[in-house]
Short mmCIF file of C-alpha atoms in Angstrom, two decimals:
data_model
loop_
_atom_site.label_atom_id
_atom_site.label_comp_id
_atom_site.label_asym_id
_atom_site.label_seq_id
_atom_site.Cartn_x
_atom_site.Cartn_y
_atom_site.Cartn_z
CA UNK H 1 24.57 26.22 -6.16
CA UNK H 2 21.45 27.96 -6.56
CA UNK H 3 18.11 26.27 -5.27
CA UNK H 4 14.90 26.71 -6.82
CA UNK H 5 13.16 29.81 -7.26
CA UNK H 6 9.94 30.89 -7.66
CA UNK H 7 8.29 34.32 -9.22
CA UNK H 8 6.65 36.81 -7.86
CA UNK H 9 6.72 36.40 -4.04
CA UNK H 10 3.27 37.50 -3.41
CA UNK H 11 0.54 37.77 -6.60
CA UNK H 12 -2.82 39.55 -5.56
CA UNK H 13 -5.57 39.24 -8.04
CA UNK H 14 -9.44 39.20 -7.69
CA UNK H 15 -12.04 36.72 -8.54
CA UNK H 16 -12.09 35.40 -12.62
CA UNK H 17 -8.61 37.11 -13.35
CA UNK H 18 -5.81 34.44 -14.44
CA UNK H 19 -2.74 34.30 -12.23
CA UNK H 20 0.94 32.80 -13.77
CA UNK H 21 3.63 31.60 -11.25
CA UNK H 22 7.04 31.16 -12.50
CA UNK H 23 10.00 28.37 -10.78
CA UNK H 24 13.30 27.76 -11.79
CA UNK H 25 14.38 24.15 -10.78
CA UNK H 26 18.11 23.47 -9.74
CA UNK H 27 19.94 23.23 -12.02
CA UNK H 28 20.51 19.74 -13.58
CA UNK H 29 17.24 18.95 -12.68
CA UNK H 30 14.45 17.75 -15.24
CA UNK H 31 11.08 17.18 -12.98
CA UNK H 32 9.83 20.13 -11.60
CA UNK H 33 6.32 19.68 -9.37
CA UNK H 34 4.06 22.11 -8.12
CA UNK H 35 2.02 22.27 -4.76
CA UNK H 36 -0.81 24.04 -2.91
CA UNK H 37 -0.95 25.15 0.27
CA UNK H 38 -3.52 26.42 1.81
CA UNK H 39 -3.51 28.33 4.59
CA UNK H 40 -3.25 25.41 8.00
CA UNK H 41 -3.06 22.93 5.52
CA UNK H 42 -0.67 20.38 4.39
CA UNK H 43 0.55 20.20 0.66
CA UNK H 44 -1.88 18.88 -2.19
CA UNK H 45 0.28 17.78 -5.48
CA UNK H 46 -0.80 19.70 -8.11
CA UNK H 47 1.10 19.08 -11.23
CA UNK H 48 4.37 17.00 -12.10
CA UNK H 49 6.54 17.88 -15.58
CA UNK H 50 9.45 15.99 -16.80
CA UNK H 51 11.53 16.60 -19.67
CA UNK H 52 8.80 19.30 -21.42
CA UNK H 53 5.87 16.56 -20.38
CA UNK H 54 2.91 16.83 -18.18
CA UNK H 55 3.37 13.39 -16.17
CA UNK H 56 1.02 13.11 -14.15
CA UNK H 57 -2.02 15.77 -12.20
CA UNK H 58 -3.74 15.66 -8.94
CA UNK H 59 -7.25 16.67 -8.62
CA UNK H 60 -7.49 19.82 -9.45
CA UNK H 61 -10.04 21.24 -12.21
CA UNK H 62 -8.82 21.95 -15.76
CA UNK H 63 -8.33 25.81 -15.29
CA UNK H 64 -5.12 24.79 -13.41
CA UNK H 65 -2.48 23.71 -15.87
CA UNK H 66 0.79 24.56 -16.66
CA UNK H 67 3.88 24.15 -18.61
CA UNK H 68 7.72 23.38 -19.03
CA UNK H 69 9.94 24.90 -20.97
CA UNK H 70 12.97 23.46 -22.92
CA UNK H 71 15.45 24.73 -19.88
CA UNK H 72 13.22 22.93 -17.49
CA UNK H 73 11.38 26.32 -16.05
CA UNK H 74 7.97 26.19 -15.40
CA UNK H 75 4.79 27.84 -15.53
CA UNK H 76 1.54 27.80 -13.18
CA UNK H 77 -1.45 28.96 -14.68
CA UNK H 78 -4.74 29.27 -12.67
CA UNK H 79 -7.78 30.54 -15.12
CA UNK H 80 -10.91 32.04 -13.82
CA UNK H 81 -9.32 32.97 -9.95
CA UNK H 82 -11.70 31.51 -7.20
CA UNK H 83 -11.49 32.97 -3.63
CA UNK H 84 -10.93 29.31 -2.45
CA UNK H 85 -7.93 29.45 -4.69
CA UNK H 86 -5.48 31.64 -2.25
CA UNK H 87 -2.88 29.39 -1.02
CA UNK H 88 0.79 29.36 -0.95
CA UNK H 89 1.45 27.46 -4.16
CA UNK H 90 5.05 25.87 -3.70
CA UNK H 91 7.59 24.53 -6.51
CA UNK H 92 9.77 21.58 -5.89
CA UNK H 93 12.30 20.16 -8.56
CA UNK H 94 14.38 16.69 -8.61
CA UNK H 95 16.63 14.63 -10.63
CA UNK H 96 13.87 12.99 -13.27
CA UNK H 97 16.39 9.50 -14.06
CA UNK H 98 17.04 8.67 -10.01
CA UNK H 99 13.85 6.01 -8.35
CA UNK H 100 14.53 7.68 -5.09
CA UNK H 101 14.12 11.29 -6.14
CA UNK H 102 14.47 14.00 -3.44
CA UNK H 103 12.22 16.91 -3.68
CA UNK H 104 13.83 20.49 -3.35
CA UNK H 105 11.30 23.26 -2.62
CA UNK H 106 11.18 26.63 -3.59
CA UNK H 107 10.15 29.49 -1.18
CA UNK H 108 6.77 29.41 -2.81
CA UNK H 109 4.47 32.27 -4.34
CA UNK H 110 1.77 33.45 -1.78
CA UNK H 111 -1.24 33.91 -4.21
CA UNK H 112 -4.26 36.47 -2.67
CA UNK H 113 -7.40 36.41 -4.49
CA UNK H 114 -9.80 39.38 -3.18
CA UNK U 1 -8.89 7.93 -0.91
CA UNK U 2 -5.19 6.79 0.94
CA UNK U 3 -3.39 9.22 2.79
CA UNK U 4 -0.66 9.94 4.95
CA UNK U 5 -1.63 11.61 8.07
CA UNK U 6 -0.14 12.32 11.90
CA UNK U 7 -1.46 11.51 15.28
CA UNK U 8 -0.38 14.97 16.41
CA UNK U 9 -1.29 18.33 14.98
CA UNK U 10 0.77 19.87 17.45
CA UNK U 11 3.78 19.71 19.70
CA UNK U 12 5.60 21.26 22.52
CA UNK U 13 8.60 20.31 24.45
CA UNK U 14 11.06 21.60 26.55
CA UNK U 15 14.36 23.09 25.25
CA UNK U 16 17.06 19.92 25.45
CA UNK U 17 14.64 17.42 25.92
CA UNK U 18 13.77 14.81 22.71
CA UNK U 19 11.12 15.04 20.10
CA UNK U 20 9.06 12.62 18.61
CA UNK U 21 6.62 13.32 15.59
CA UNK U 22 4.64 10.38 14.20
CA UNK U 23 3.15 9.81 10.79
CA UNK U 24 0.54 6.72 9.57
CA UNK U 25 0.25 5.83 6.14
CA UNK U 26 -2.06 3.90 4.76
CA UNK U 27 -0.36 2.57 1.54
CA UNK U 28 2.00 -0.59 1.92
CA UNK U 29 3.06 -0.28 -1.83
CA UNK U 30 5.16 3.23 -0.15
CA UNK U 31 8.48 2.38 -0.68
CA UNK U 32 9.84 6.26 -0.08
CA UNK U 33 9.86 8.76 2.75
CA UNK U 34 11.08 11.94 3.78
CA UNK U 35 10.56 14.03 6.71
CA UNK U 36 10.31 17.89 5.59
CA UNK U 37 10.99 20.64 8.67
CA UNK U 38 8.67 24.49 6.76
CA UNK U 39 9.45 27.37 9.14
CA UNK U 40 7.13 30.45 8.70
CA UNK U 41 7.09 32.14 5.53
CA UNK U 42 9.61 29.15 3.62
CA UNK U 43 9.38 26.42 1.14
CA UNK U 44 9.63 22.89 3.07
CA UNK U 45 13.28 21.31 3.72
CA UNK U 46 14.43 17.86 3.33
CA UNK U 47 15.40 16.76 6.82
CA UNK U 48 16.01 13.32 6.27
CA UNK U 49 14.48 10.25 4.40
CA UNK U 50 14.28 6.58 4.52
CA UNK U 51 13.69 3.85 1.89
CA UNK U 52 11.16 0.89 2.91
CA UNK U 53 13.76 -1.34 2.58
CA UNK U 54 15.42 -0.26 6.16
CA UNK U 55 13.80 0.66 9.65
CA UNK U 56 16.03 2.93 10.88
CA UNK U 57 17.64 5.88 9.69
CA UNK U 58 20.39 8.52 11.45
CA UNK U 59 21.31 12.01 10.91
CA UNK U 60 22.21 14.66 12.64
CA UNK U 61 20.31 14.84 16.01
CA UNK U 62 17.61 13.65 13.86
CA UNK U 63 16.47 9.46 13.04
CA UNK U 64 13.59 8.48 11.44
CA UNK U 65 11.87 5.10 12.45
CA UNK U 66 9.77 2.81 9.39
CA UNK U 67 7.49 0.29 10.55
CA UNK U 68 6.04 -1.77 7.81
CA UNK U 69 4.21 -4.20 9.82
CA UNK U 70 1.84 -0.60 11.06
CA UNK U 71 2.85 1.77 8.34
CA UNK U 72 3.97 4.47 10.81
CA UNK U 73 6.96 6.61 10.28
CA UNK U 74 8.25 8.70 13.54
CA UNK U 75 11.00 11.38 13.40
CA UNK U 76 13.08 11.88 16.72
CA UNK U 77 14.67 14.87 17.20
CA UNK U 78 17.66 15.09 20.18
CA UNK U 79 18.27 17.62 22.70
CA UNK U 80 15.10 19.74 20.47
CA UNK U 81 16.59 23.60 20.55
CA UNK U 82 14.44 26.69 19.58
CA UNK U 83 15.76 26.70 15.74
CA UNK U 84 13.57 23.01 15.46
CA UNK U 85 10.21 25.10 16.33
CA UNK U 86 8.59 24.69 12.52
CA UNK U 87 5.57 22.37 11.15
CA UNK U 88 7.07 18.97 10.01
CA UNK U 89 5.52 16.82 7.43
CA UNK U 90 5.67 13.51 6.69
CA UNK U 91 5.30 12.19 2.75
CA UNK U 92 5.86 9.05 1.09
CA UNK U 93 6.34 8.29 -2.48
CA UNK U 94 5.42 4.54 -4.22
CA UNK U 95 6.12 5.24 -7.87
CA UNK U 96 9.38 6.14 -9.26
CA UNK U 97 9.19 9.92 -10.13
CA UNK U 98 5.81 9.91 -8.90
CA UNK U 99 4.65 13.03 -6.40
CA UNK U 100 4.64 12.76 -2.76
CA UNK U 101 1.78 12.15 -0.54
CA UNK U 102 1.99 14.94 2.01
CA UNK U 103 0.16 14.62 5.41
CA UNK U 104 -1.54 17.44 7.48
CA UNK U 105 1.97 18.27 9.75
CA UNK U 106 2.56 18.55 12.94
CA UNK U 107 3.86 21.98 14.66
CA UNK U 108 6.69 21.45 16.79
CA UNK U 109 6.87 24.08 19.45
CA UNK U 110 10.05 24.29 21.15
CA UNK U 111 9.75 26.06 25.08
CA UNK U 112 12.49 27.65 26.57
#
């Protein structure tokens, strides 16, 4: 079975551009989350979709938002590209109708802004 | 705000010997937890997790400790061997589909 992926591997963009990161959950599964990373630190929650619905957002500014698509894909979008913004941004999906839902990570997309 | 966070950013231990990584949290409504092992370059991997309803948890060469009474998770890791060297993170999760509360991680450094 296939785990999650995530598109492109590595993004480079400069400051102000917009930057869209792509993951494909497992398959079967309905919440997809995303993650940053920065560089030596742990993982800040981002974003969480279930079943096409933003469910909740950690705190991030508005230019981050995203989307899910009817086959449970998702999008990243980061507006108006900060340096502060390069980070490995990471993708994790679960089952959305289990109370103890295990996260399964993608190998992330390493986002460089110059 | 609340947070999970470790006592050790770093670790090193001898090849065979036993590892232990420990994690504080400060929320007692955490009812979820799951250690996650990130090697260089990769997405994080479920190692094992634990449900506040029990204390102890086994897998392989790996058990994962919950005390409630301090809110500290540990993660033992037997007879540690090279392929263990990685950053480990504790989270914890209090709402049903909610996200995870990820702390800083700890780098496990194996020696040979």
């Amino acid at each position: 079975e296939a785990g999650v992926t995530q598109s492109p591997t590595h993004l480079n963009k400069t400051r102000g551009q917009q930057a869209t990161l792509r993951c494909s959950p497992i398959s079967g599964h309905t919440s997809v989350y995303w993650y940053q990373q920065a560089l030596g630190l742990g993982l800040q929650f981002l974003l969480w979709y279930d079943e096409g619905e933003e469910r909740n957002r950690g705190n991030f500014p508005p230019r981050f938002s995203g989307r899910q698509f009817p086959n449970y894909s998702s999008e990243l979008n980061v507006n108006a590209l900060e340096l502060e913004d390069s980070a490995l941004y990471l993708c994790a999906s679960s089952l959305g109708d289990r109370r103890y839902n295990e996260q399964f990570f993608g190998p992330g997309t390493r986002l460089t802004v110059l | 705000g609340e947070s999970v966070g470790l006592h050790l950013p770093t670790l090193s231990v001898q090849e065979g010997d036993n590892s232990i990584i420990n994690c504080a949290y400060s929320n007692s409504a955490s009812d979820y937890f799951i250690w996650y092992k990130q090697e260089s370059g990769k997405g994080p991997q479920f190692i094992i997790d634990i449900r506040s309803n029990m204390d102890k948890r086994q897998g392989q060469r790996v058990t994962v400790l919950l005390n409630k009474t301090v809110k500290h998770l540990s993660l033992q890791i037997a007879a540690t061997q090279p392929g263990d060297s990685a950053v480990y993170f504790c989270a914890e999760n209090r709402n049903y589909g909610q996200n995870f509360v990820f702390g800083p991680g700890t780098r496990l450094s194996v020696l040979p």
